Amino acid sequence: MKKIILFLTIVAAVGCLQAQDELSTTPPTTRTRHFSVGVVGGFDRNYHSIDMAYMTDYSYDKYATGTTFGLQLAYHPWRWLALRADVVMIEKNYHRSHVFKYLPDPLPVTTTNDYLNVPVVLELSFGKNVRVNMFGGGYYGYWLKSHRVGKTYDFANNVVEFDEDMEFDEVRDNRVDMGFVYGAGLSAILLDRIELGCEVKWYYGVNDIQNPYMVHLRPRYNTTFAIQACLSYWL
């Protein structure tokens, strides 16, 4: 029995070494399974959604621009399918204006919010060297920091400017931002191992970025569109 087990172990080891040697010498673009790692970067536009209700003295601009960059990891069980996870920094900014009846112009405030986003998606690809990619899944985001610049009105009837970091309030602020993510893009495979492409990504937030710290609180959501370039290396 021991000899049989030893023989089967040797056969399995030889088979694994042959498979590993085949993977190392075969170009990734001709293999069925492979991993890839890359970098992504681009720009985004965030839509800060809130029901204004009785807050008639405030107004929010429809979109605010920001940047996004990070890493991209993927496992391709087949050439046309991949399980992909990105780890990216993304800005989800917004502009707000405060209108006072006794002032001629509204007072603007720009808030910059930095999030760590981790989208996990299934990606379908069509084509050989030039590929059309479509993907969908979910994402988890964590609010890292917030900064605001603008003007306000003090008790002495003066307009004052401010430029400050905002401290998070555990009672008020929900630092988790989760939702769905969808997108599509084009890519080209170069030199058998390098894939260069661009894509459009849509983050649709489904949870309120505020905690329920008061009665009749109006929920606030982030919806973010990103355009980014992708450079990945097939292992």
Coordinates of N, CA and C in Angstrom, one line a residue:
M1 N 0.8 -1.2 0.0 CA 0.0 0.0 0.0 C 0.9 1.3 0.0
K2 N 1.9 1.2 0.8 CA 2.8 2.4 0.9 C 3.5 2.7 -0.5
K3 N 3.8 1.6 -1.2 CA 4.5 1.7 -2.5 C 3.5 2.4 -3.5
I4 N 2.2 1.9 -3.4 CA 1.2 2.5 -4.3 C 1.0 4.0 -4.0
I5 N 0.9 4.3 -2.8 CA 0.7 5.7 -2.4 C 1.9 6.6 -2.9
L6 N 3.1 6.0 -2.7 CA 4.3 6.7 -3.1 C 4.3 6.9 -4.6
F7 N 3.9 5.9 -5.4 CA 3.9 5.9 -6.8 C 2.8 7.0 -7.3
L8 N 1.7 7.0 -6.7 CA 0.6 8.0 -7.1 C 1.1 9.4 -6.7
T9 N 1.8 9.6 -5.6 CA 2.3 10.9 -5.2 C 3.3 11.4 -6.3
I10 N 4.2 10.5 -6.7 CA 5.2 10.9 -7.7 C 4.6 11.2 -9.0
V11 N 3.5 10.5 -9.4 CA 2.8 10.7 -10.7 C 2.1 12.1 -10.6
A12 N 1.5 12.4 -9.5 CA 0.8 13.7 -9.3 C 1.8 14.8 -9.3
A13 N 3.0 14.6 -8.7 CA 4.0 15.7 -8.7 C 4.5 16.0 -10.1
V14 N 4.8 14.9 -10.8 CA 5.3 15.1 -12.2 C 4.2 15.8 -13.0
G15 N 2.9 15.4 -12.9 CA 1.9 16.1 -13.6 C 1.8 17.6 -13.3
C16 N 1.9 17.9 -12.0 CA 1.8 19.3 -11.6 C 3.0 20.1 -12.2
L17 N 4.2 19.5 -12.2 CA 5.4 20.2 -12.8 C 5.2 20.4 -14.3
Q18 N 4.7 19.4 -14.9 CA 4.5 19.6 -16.4 C 3.4 20.7 -16.7
A19 N 2.4 20.7 -15.9 CA 1.3 21.7 -16.1 C 1.9 23.1 -15.8
Q20 N 2.7 23.2 -14.7 CA 3.3 24.5 -14.4 C 4.3 25.0 -15.5
D21 N 5.1 24.0 -16.1 CA 6.0 24.4 -17.1 C 5.2 24.8 -18.4
E22 N 4.1 24.2 -18.6 CA 3.3 24.5 -19.8 C 2.7 26.0 -19.6
L23 N 2.3 26.3 -18.4 CA 1.7 27.6 -18.2 C 2.8 28.7 -18.3
S24 N 4.0 28.4 -17.9 CA 5.1 29.4 -17.9 C 5.6 29.6 -19.3
T25 N 5.4 28.6 -20.2 CA 6.0 28.8 -21.6 C 4.9 29.1 -22.6
T26 N 3.6 29.0 -22.2 CA 2.5 29.3 -23.1 C 2.1 30.7 -23.0
P27 N 1.9 31.5 -24.0 CA 1.5 32.9 -23.9 C 0.1 33.0 -23.2
P28 N -0.1 33.9 -22.3 CA -1.4 34.0 -21.6 C -2.6 34.1 -22.5
T29 N -2.4 34.8 -23.6 CA -3.5 35.1 -24.5 C -4.0 33.8 -25.2
T30 N -3.2 32.7 -25.2 CA -3.6 31.5 -25.8 C -4.1 30.4 -24.7
R31 N -3.9 30.8 -23.4 CA -4.3 29.9 -22.4 C -5.8 30.1 -22.0
T32 N -6.4 29.1 -21.4 CA -7.8 29.2 -21.0 C -7.9 30.0 -19.7
R33 N -7.0 29.7 -18.7 CA -7.0 30.3 -17.4 C -5.8 31.1 -17.2
H34 N -6.0 32.3 -16.6 CA -4.8 33.1 -16.2 C -5.3 34.2 -15.2
F35 N -4.3 34.8 -14.6 CA -4.5 36.0 -13.7 C -4.0 37.2 -14.4
S36 N -4.5 38.4 -14.0 CA -3.9 39.6 -14.5 C -3.9 40.7 -13.3
V37 N -3.0 41.6 -13.4 CA -2.9 42.6 -12.4 C -2.6 43.9 -13.2
G38 N -3.2 45.0 -12.7 CA -3.0 46.3 -13.4 C -3.3 47.5 -12.6
V39 N -3.2 48.6 -13.3 CA -3.5 49.9 -12.6 C -4.6 50.6 -13.4
V40 N -5.3 51.5 -12.7 CA -6.4 52.2 -13.4 C -6.3 53.7 -12.9
G41 N -6.9 54.6 -13.7 CA -6.9 56.0 -13.3 C -7.7 56.8 -14.2
G42 N -8.4 57.8 -13.7 CA -9.2 58.7 -14.5 C -9.9 59.7 -13.8
F43 N -11.1 60.1 -14.3 CA -11.9 61.2 -13.7 C -13.3 60.7 -13.4
D44 N -14.0 61.4 -12.5 CA -15.3 61.0 -12.2 C -16.2 62.2 -12.0
R45 N -17.5 62.0 -12.1 CA -18.5 63.1 -11.7 C -19.5 62.5 -10.8
N46 N -19.6 63.1 -9.6 CA -20.5 62.6 -8.6 C -21.8 63.4 -8.5
Y47 N -22.9 62.7 -8.4 CA -24.2 63.3 -8.2 C -24.6 63.1 -6.8
H48 N -24.7 64.1 -6.0 CA -25.1 64.0 -4.6 C -26.6 64.2 -4.5
S49 N -27.3 63.1 -4.2 CA -28.8 63.1 -4.2 C -29.3 63.4 -2.8
I50 N -30.2 64.4 -2.7 CA -30.9 64.6 -1.5 C -32.2 65.3 -1.7
D51 N -33.2 64.9 -1.0 CA -34.5 65.5 -1.1 C -34.5 66.8 -0.2
M52 N -34.6 68.0 -0.9 CA -34.4 69.2 -0.2 C -35.6 69.6 0.7
A53 N -36.8 69.1 0.3 CA -38.0 69.3 1.2 C -38.1 70.8 1.6
Y54 N -38.0 71.0 2.9 CA -38.2 72.4 3.5 C -36.9 73.2 3.4
M55 N -35.8 72.7 3.0 CA -34.5 73.4 3.0 C -34.4 74.3 1.7
T56 N -35.3 75.3 1.6 CA -35.4 76.1 0.4 C -34.2 77.1 0.3
D57 N -33.5 77.3 1.3 CA -32.4 78.3 1.3 C -31.0 77.6 0.8
Y58 N -31.1 76.3 0.5 CA -29.9 75.6 0.1 C -30.2 75.1 -1.4
S59 N -29.1 75.0 -2.2 CA -29.2 74.4 -3.5 C -27.9 73.6 -3.8
Y60 N -28.1 72.5 -4.4 CA -26.9 71.6 -4.8 C -26.8 71.6 -6.3
D61 N -25.5 71.8 -6.7 CA -25.2 71.6 -8.2 C -25.5 70.1 -8.5
K62 N -25.8 69.9 -9.8 CA -26.1 68.6 -10.2 C -24.9 67.6 -10.2
Y63 N -23.8 68.1 -10.6 CA -22.6 67.2 -10.6 C -21.4 68.0 -10.1
A64 N -20.4 67.2 -9.6 CA -19.1 67.8 -9.2 C -18.0 66.8 -9.6
T65 N -16.9 67.3 -10.2 CA -15.9 66.4 -10.7 C -14.9 66.0 -9.7
G66 N -14.1 64.9 -10.0 CA -13.1 64.4 -9.1 C -12.2 63.5 -9.8
T67 N -11.3 62.8 -9.1 CA -10.4 61.9 -9.7 C -10.5 60.5 -9.1
T68 N -10.0 59.5 -9.8 CA -10.0 58.1 -9.3 C -8.7 57.4 -9.8
F69 N -8.1 56.6 -8.9 CA -7.0 55.8 -9.3 C -6.8 54.6 -8.4
G70 N -6.2 53.5 -8.8 CA -6.0 52.4 -8.0 C -5.4 51.2 -8.7
L71 N -5.7 50.0 -8.1 CA -5.2 48.7 -8.6 C -6.3 47.9 -9.1
Q72 N -6.0 47.0 -10.1 CA -7.0 46.1 -10.6 C -6.5 44.6 -10.6
L73 N -7.2 43.7 -10.0 CA -6.9 42.3 -10.0 C -8.0 41.5 -10.7
A74 N -7.6 40.5 -11.4 CA -8.6 39.7 -12.1 C -8.2 38.2 -12.3
Y75 N -9.1 37.3 -12.2 CA -8.9 35.9 -12.5 C -9.8 35.6 -13.7
H76 N -9.2 35.0 -14.8 CA -9.9 34.7 -16.0 C -10.0 33.2 -16.1
P77 N -11.1 32.5 -15.8 CA -11.3 31.1 -16.0 C -11.4 30.7 -17.4
W78 N -12.0 31.7 -18.2 CA -12.0 31.5 -19.7 C -11.7 32.9 -20.3
R79 N -11.3 32.9 -21.5 CA -11.0 34.2 -22.2 C -12.1 35.2 -22.2
W80 N -13.3 34.7 -22.2 CA -14.5 35.6 -22.3 C -15.1 36.0 -20.9
L81 N -14.6 35.4 -19.8 CA -15.1 35.7 -18.5 C -14.0 35.9 -17.5
A82 N -14.3 36.9 -16.6 CA -13.3 37.2 -15.6 C -14.0 37.7 -14.3
L83 N -13.4 37.3 -13.2 CA -13.9 37.8 -11.9 C -12.9 38.8 -11.5
R84 N -13.3 40.1 -11.3 CA -12.4 41.2 -11.2 C -12.7 42.0 -9.9
A85 N -11.7 42.4 -9.3 CA -11.8 43.2 -8.0 C -10.8 44.4 -8.2
D86 N -11.3 45.6 -8.0 CA -10.5 46.8 -8.0 C -10.4 47.4 -6.6
V87 N -9.3 48.0 -6.3 CA -9.1 48.7 -5.0 C -8.7 50.1 -5.5
V88 N -9.6 51.1 -5.3 CA -9.4 52.4 -5.9 C -9.7 53.5 -4.9
M89 N -9.0 54.6 -5.0 CA -9.3 55.8 -4.3 C -10.2 56.7 -5.3
I90 N -11.3 57.2 -4.8 CA -12.2 57.9 -5.6 C -12.8 59.1 -4.9
E91 N -12.9 60.2 -5.5 CA -13.5 61.4 -4.9 C -15.0 61.5 -5.3
K92 N -15.8 61.7 -4.2 CA -17.2 61.9 -4.4 C -17.6 63.3 -3.9
N93 N -17.4 64.3 -4.7 CA -17.5 65.7 -4.3 C -18.9 66.2 -4.6
Y94 N -19.2 67.4 -4.0 CA -20.4 68.1 -4.3 C -20.2 69.6 -4.0
H95 N -21.0 70.4 -4.8 CA -21.1 71.8 -4.6 C -22.5 72.2 -4.0
R96 N -22.4 73.1 -3.0 CA -23.6 73.5 -2.4 C -23.6 75.1 -2.2
S97 N -24.8 75.7 -2.4 CA -24.9 77.1 -2.2 C -25.9 77.4 -1.1
H98 N -25.6 78.4 -0.3 CA -26.5 78.8 0.8 C -27.1 80.2 0.4
V99 N -28.4 80.3 0.3 CA -29.0 81.6 -0.1 C -29.6 82.3 1.1
F100 N -29.1 83.6 1.2 CA -29.7 84.4 2.3 C -30.5 85.5 1.6
K101 N -31.7 85.8 2.2 CA -32.6 86.8 1.6 C -32.0 88.2 1.6
Y102 N -31.2 88.5 2.5 CA -30.6 89.8 2.7 C -29.2 90.0 2.0
L103 N -28.8 88.9 1.3 CA -27.5 89.0 0.6 C -27.8 88.9 -0.9
P104 N -27.0 89.7 -1.7 CA -27.3 89.6 -3.2 C -26.9 88.3 -3.9
D105 N -25.9 87.7 -3.4 CA -25.4 86.5 -4.1 C -25.4 85.3 -3.1
P106 N -25.6 84.1 -3.6 CA -25.5 82.9 -2.7 C -24.1 82.6 -2.3
L107 N -23.9 82.0 -1.2 CA -22.6 81.7 -0.6 C -22.2 80.2 -1.0
P108 N -21.2 80.0 -1.8 CA -20.9 78.7 -2.3 C -20.0 77.9 -1.3
V109 N -20.2 76.6 -1.3 CA -19.3 75.7 -0.5 C -19.0 74.4 -1.4
T110 N -17.7 74.1 -1.5 CA -17.3 72.9 -2.2 C -16.8 71.9 -1.2
T111 N -17.3 70.7 -1.2 CA -16.9 69.7 -0.3 C -16.3 68.5 -1.1
T112 N -15.0 68.2 -0.7 CA -14.3 67.1 -1.3 C -14.3 65.9 -0.4
N113 N -14.7 64.8 -0.9 CA -14.8 63.5 -0.1 C -14.0 62.4 -0.7
D114 N -13.0 61.9 0.0 CA -12.2 60.8 -0.5 C -12.7 59.5 0.1
Y115 N -12.9 58.6 -0.8 CA -13.4 57.2 -0.5 C -12.5 56.2 -1.0
L116 N -12.4 55.1 -0.2 CA -11.7 53.8 -0.7 C -12.8 52.9 -1.2
N117 N -12.8 52.6 -2.5 CA -13.9 51.8 -3.1 C -13.3 50.4 -3.5
V118 N -14.0 49.4 -3.2 CA -13.6 48.0 -3.6 C -14.8 47.4 -4.4
P119 N -14.8 47.6 -5.8 CA -15.9 47.0 -6.6 C -15.4 45.6 -7.0
V120 N -16.4 44.6 -6.9 CA -16.2 43.2 -7.3 C -17.2 42.9 -8.4
V121 N -16.7 42.6 -9.6 CA -17.6 42.4 -10.7 C -17.3 41.1 -11.5
L122 N -18.3 40.7 -12.3 CA -18.1 39.7 -13.3 C -18.0 40.4 -14.6
E123 N -17.0 40.1 -15.4 CA -16.8 40.8 -16.7 C -16.9 39.8 -17.9
L124 N -17.6 40.2 -18.9 CA -17.8 39.5 -20.1 C -17.0 40.2 -21.2
S125 N -16.2 39.5 -22.0 CA -15.4 40.0 -23.0 C -15.7 39.4 -24.4
F126 N -15.7 40.2 -25.4 CA -16.0 39.7 -26.8 C -14.9 40.2 -27.7
G127 N -14.3 39.3 -28.4 CA -13.2 39.7 -29.3 C -11.9 39.0 -29.0
K128 N -10.9 39.1 -29.9 CA -9.6 38.4 -29.6 C -8.6 39.4 -29.2
N129 N -8.0 40.2 -30.2 CA -7.0 41.2 -29.8 C -7.6 42.5 -29.4
V130 N -8.7 42.9 -30.1 CA -9.5 44.1 -29.7 C -10.8 43.5 -29.0
R131 N -11.0 43.9 -27.8 CA -12.1 43.3 -27.0 C -13.1 44.4 -26.5
V132 N -14.4 44.0 -26.5 CA -15.5 44.7 -25.9 C -15.8 44.1 -24.6
N133 N -15.7 44.9 -23.5 CA -15.9 44.4 -22.2 C -17.2 45.0 -21.5
M134 N -18.0 44.1 -20.9 CA -19.1 44.6 -20.1 C -19.1 43.9 -18.7
F135 N -19.4 44.6 -17.7 CA -19.3 44.1 -16.3 C -20.4 44.6 -15.4
G136 N -20.6 43.9 -14.3 CA -21.6 44.3 -13.3 C -21.3 43.6 -12.0
G137 N -21.7 44.2 -10.9 CA -21.5 43.6 -9.6 C -21.9 44.6 -8.5
G138 N -21.1 44.5 -7.4 CA -21.4 45.4 -6.3 C -20.1 46.0 -5.8
Y139 N -20.2 47.0 -5.0 CA -19.0 47.7 -4.4 C -19.2 48.0 -2.9
Y140 N -18.1 48.1 -2.2 CA -18.1 48.6 -0.8 C -17.1 49.8 -0.8
G141 N -17.6 50.9 -0.2 CA -16.8 52.1 -0.1 C -16.7 52.5 1.3
Y142 N -15.6 53.1 1.7 CA -15.4 53.6 3.0 C -14.9 55.1 2.9
W143 N -15.6 56.0 3.6 CA -15.3 57.4 3.6 C -14.1 57.7 4.4
L144 N -13.0 58.1 3.8 CA -11.7 58.3 4.5 C -11.6 59.7 5.1
K145 N -11.9 60.7 4.3 CA -11.7 62.1 4.8 C -12.6 63.0 4.0
S146 N -12.8 64.2 4.5 CA -13.6 65.2 3.9 C -13.0 66.6 4.2
H147 N -13.1 67.4 3.1 CA -12.5 68.8 3.2 C -13.5 69.7 2.5
R148 N -13.7 70.9 3.1 CA -14.6 71.9 2.4 C -14.0 73.3 2.4
V149 N -14.3 74.0 1.3 CA -13.8 75.3 1.0 C -15.1 76.2 0.6
G150 N -15.2 77.4 1.2 CA -16.3 78.2 0.8 C -16.5 79.5 1.6
K151 N -17.7 79.9 1.6 CA -18.0 81.2 2.4 C -19.3 80.9 3.2
T152 N -19.3 81.7 4.3 CA -20.5 81.6 5.2 C -20.7 83.0 5.8
Y153 N -21.8 83.1 6.6 CA -22.2 84.4 7.1 C -22.1 84.3 8.7
D154 N -21.4 85.2 9.3 CA -21.2 85.1 10.7 C -22.3 86.0 11.5
F155 N -22.2 86.0 12.8 CA -23.2 86.7 13.6 C -23.0 88.2 13.5
A156 N -21.9 88.6 13.0 CA -21.7 90.1 12.9 C -22.1 90.6 11.5
N157 N -22.8 89.8 10.8 CA -23.3 90.2 9.4 C -22.2 90.4 8.4
N158 N -21.1 89.6 8.6 CA -20.0 89.6 7.7 C -19.9 88.3 6.9
V159 N -19.5 88.4 5.7 CA -19.2 87.2 4.9 C -17.8 86.8 5.1
V160 N -17.5 85.5 5.6 CA -16.2 85.1 5.9 C -15.9 83.8 5.1
E161 N -14.7 83.6 4.8 CA -14.2 82.5 4.0 C -13.6 81.4 4.9
F162 N -13.7 80.2 4.5 CA -13.2 79.1 5.3 C -12.6 78.0 4.4
D163 N -11.6 77.3 4.9 CA -10.9 76.2 4.2 C -10.4 75.3 5.3
E164 N -11.2 74.1 5.4 CA -11.0 73.3 6.6 C -11.3 71.8 6.3
D165 N -10.6 71.0 7.1 CA -10.9 69.6 7.1 C -12.1 69.4 8.1
M166 N -13.0 68.4 7.7 CA -14.2 68.2 8.5 C -13.9 66.9 9.3
E167 N -14.3 67.0 10.6 CA -14.2 65.9 11.5 C -15.5 65.0 11.4
F168 N -15.3 63.7 11.4 CA -16.4 62.8 11.3 C -17.1 62.7 12.7
D169 N -18.4 62.7 12.6 CA -19.3 62.5 13.8 C -19.9 61.1 13.8
E170 N -19.5 60.3 14.8 CA -20.0 58.9 14.8 C -21.5 58.9 14.9
V171 N -22.2 59.9 15.4 CA -23.6 59.9 15.5 C -24.3 60.3 14.2
R172 N -23.7 61.2 13.5 CA -24.3 61.8 12.3 C -23.8 61.1 11.0
D173 N -22.5 60.8 10.9 CA -22.0 60.4 9.6 C -21.9 58.9 9.5
N174 N -22.4 58.4 8.4 CA -22.2 57.0 8.0 C -21.1 56.9 7.0
R175 N -20.0 56.3 7.4 CA -18.8 56.3 6.6 C -18.8 55.2 5.6
V176 N -19.8 54.3 5.6 CA -19.9 53.2 4.6 C -20.8 53.6 3.5
D177 N -20.3 53.4 2.3 CA -21.1 53.7 1.1 C -21.1 52.4 0.2
M178 N -22.3 51.8 0.1 CA -22.3 50.5 -0.7 C -23.4 50.6 -1.8
G179 N -23.2 49.8 -2.8 CA -24.2 49.8 -3.9 C -23.8 48.9 -5.0
F180 N -24.4 49.2 -6.2 CA -24.1 48.4 -7.4 C -23.2 49.2 -8.3
V181 N -22.5 48.4 -9.2 CA -21.6 49.0 -10.1 C -21.7 48.3 -11.4
Y182 N -21.8 49.1 -12.5 CA -22.0 48.6 -13.9 C -21.0 49.3 -14.8
G183 N -20.7 48.8 -16.0 CA -19.9 49.5 -16.9 C -19.6 48.7 -18.1
A184 N -18.9 49.4 -19.0 CA -18.4 48.8 -20.3 C -17.2 49.5 -20.8
G185 N -16.5 48.9 -21.7 CA -15.2 49.5 -22.2 C -14.7 48.7 -23.4
L186 N -13.6 49.3 -23.9 CA -12.8 48.7 -25.0 C -11.4 48.5 -24.5
S187 N -10.8 47.4 -25.0 CA -9.4 47.1 -24.7 C -8.7 46.4 -25.9
A188 N -7.4 46.5 -25.9 CA -6.5 45.9 -26.9 C -5.4 45.1 -26.2
I189 N -5.1 43.9 -26.7 CA -4.1 43.1 -26.2 C -2.8 43.4 -27.0
L190 N -1.7 43.7 -26.3 CA -0.5 44.1 -26.9 C 0.6 43.1 -26.4
L191 N 1.5 42.7 -27.3 CA 2.7 41.9 -27.0 C 2.3 40.7 -26.1
D192 N 1.2 40.1 -26.4 CA 0.7 38.8 -25.8 C 0.4 38.9 -24.3
R193 N 0.9 39.9 -23.5 CA 0.7 39.9 -22.1 C 0.1 41.2 -21.6
I194 N 0.2 42.3 -22.4 CA -0.3 43.6 -21.9 C -1.6 44.0 -22.5
E195 N -2.5 44.4 -21.7 CA -3.9 44.8 -22.1 C -4.1 46.3 -21.8
L196 N -4.4 47.1 -22.8 CA -4.6 48.5 -22.6 C -6.0 48.8 -23.0
G197 N -6.7 49.6 -22.1 CA -8.1 49.9 -22.4 C -8.6 51.1 -21.7
C198 N -9.9 51.4 -22.0 CA -10.6 52.4 -21.2 C -12.0 51.9 -21.0
E199 N -12.6 52.5 -20.0 CA -14.0 52.0 -19.6 C -14.7 53.1 -18.9
V200 N -16.1 53.0 -19.0 CA -17.0 53.9 -18.3 C -17.6 53.1 -17.1
K201 N -17.6 53.6 -15.9 CA -18.1 52.9 -14.8 C -19.2 53.7 -14.1
W202 N -20.2 53.1 -13.6 CA -21.3 53.7 -12.9 C -21.5 53.1 -11.5
Y203 N -21.2 53.9 -10.5 CA -21.5 53.5 -9.1 C -22.8 54.0 -8.7
Y204 N -23.7 53.1 -8.3 CA -25.1 53.5 -7.8 C -25.2 53.2 -6.3
G205 N -25.1 54.2 -5.5 CA -25.2 54.0 -4.0 C -26.6 53.7 -3.6
V206 N -26.7 52.8 -2.6 CA -28.1 52.4 -2.2 C -28.3 52.7 -0.7
N207 N -27.2 53.0 0.0 CA -27.4 53.3 1.5 C -27.1 54.8 1.8
D208 N -27.9 55.3 2.8 CA -27.8 56.7 3.2 C -26.4 56.9 3.8
I209 N -25.7 58.0 3.4 CA -24.4 58.3 4.0 C -24.5 59.1 5.3
Q210 N -25.7 59.1 5.8 CA -26.0 59.6 7.2 C -26.6 58.6 8.0
N211 N -26.3 58.6 9.3 CA -26.9 57.8 10.3 C -28.3 58.4 10.7
P212 N -29.3 57.6 11.1 CA -30.6 58.2 11.5 C -30.5 58.9 12.9
Y213 N -29.9 60.0 12.9 CA -29.6 60.7 14.2 C -30.8 61.7 14.5
M214 N -31.8 61.8 13.7 CA -32.9 62.7 14.0 C -34.1 62.3 13.3
V215 N -35.3 62.7 13.7 CA -36.5 62.4 13.1 C -36.7 63.1 11.8
H216 N -37.4 62.5 10.8 CA -37.7 63.1 9.5 C -36.4 63.5 8.8
L217 N -35.4 62.7 8.9 CA -34.1 63.0 8.2 C -34.2 62.7 6.8
R218 N -33.8 63.6 5.9 CA -33.8 63.3 4.5 C -32.6 62.5 4.1
P219 N -32.7 61.4 3.4 CA -31.6 60.5 3.0 C -30.7 61.2 2.0
R220 N -29.4 60.8 2.0 CA -28.5 61.4 1.0 C -27.7 60.2 0.4
Y221 N -27.6 60.2 -0.9 CA -26.9 59.1 -1.7 C -25.9 59.7 -2.6
N222 N -24.9 58.9 -3.0 CA -23.9 59.2 -4.0 C -24.1 58.3 -5.2
T223 N -24.2 59.0 -6.4 CA -24.2 58.3 -7.7 C -23.0 58.8 -8.5
T224 N -22.1 58.0 -8.8 CA -20.8 58.4 -9.4 C -20.5 57.8 -10.8
F225 N -20.2 58.6 -11.8 CA -19.8 58.1 -13.1 C -18.3 58.3 -13.2
A226 N -17.6 57.3 -13.7 CA -16.1 57.4 -13.8 C -15.7 57.0 -15.2
I227 N -14.8 57.7 -15.7 CA -14.1 57.3 -17.0 C -12.6 57.1 -16.7
Q228 N -12.1 55.9 -17.0 CA -10.8 55.6 -16.5 C -10.1 54.7 -17.6
A229 N -8.7 54.9 -17.6 CA -7.9 54.1 -18.4 C -7.3 52.9 -17.6
C230 N -7.1 51.8 -18.3 CA -6.7 50.6 -17.6 C -5.4 50.0 -18.3
L231 N -4.4 49.6 -17.5 CA -3.3 49.0 -18.1 C -3.0 47.8 -17.2
S232 N -3.1 46.6 -17.8 CA -3.0 45.3 -17.0 C -1.9 44.4 -17.7
Y233 N -1.4 43.5 -16.8 CA -0.4 42.6 -17.3 C -0.9 41.2 -17.0
W234 N -1.0 40.3 -18.0 CA -1.5 39.0 -17.9 C -0.3 38.1 -17.4
L235 N -0.6 37.4 -16.3 CA 0.4 36.5 -15.6 C 0.3 35.1 -16.2

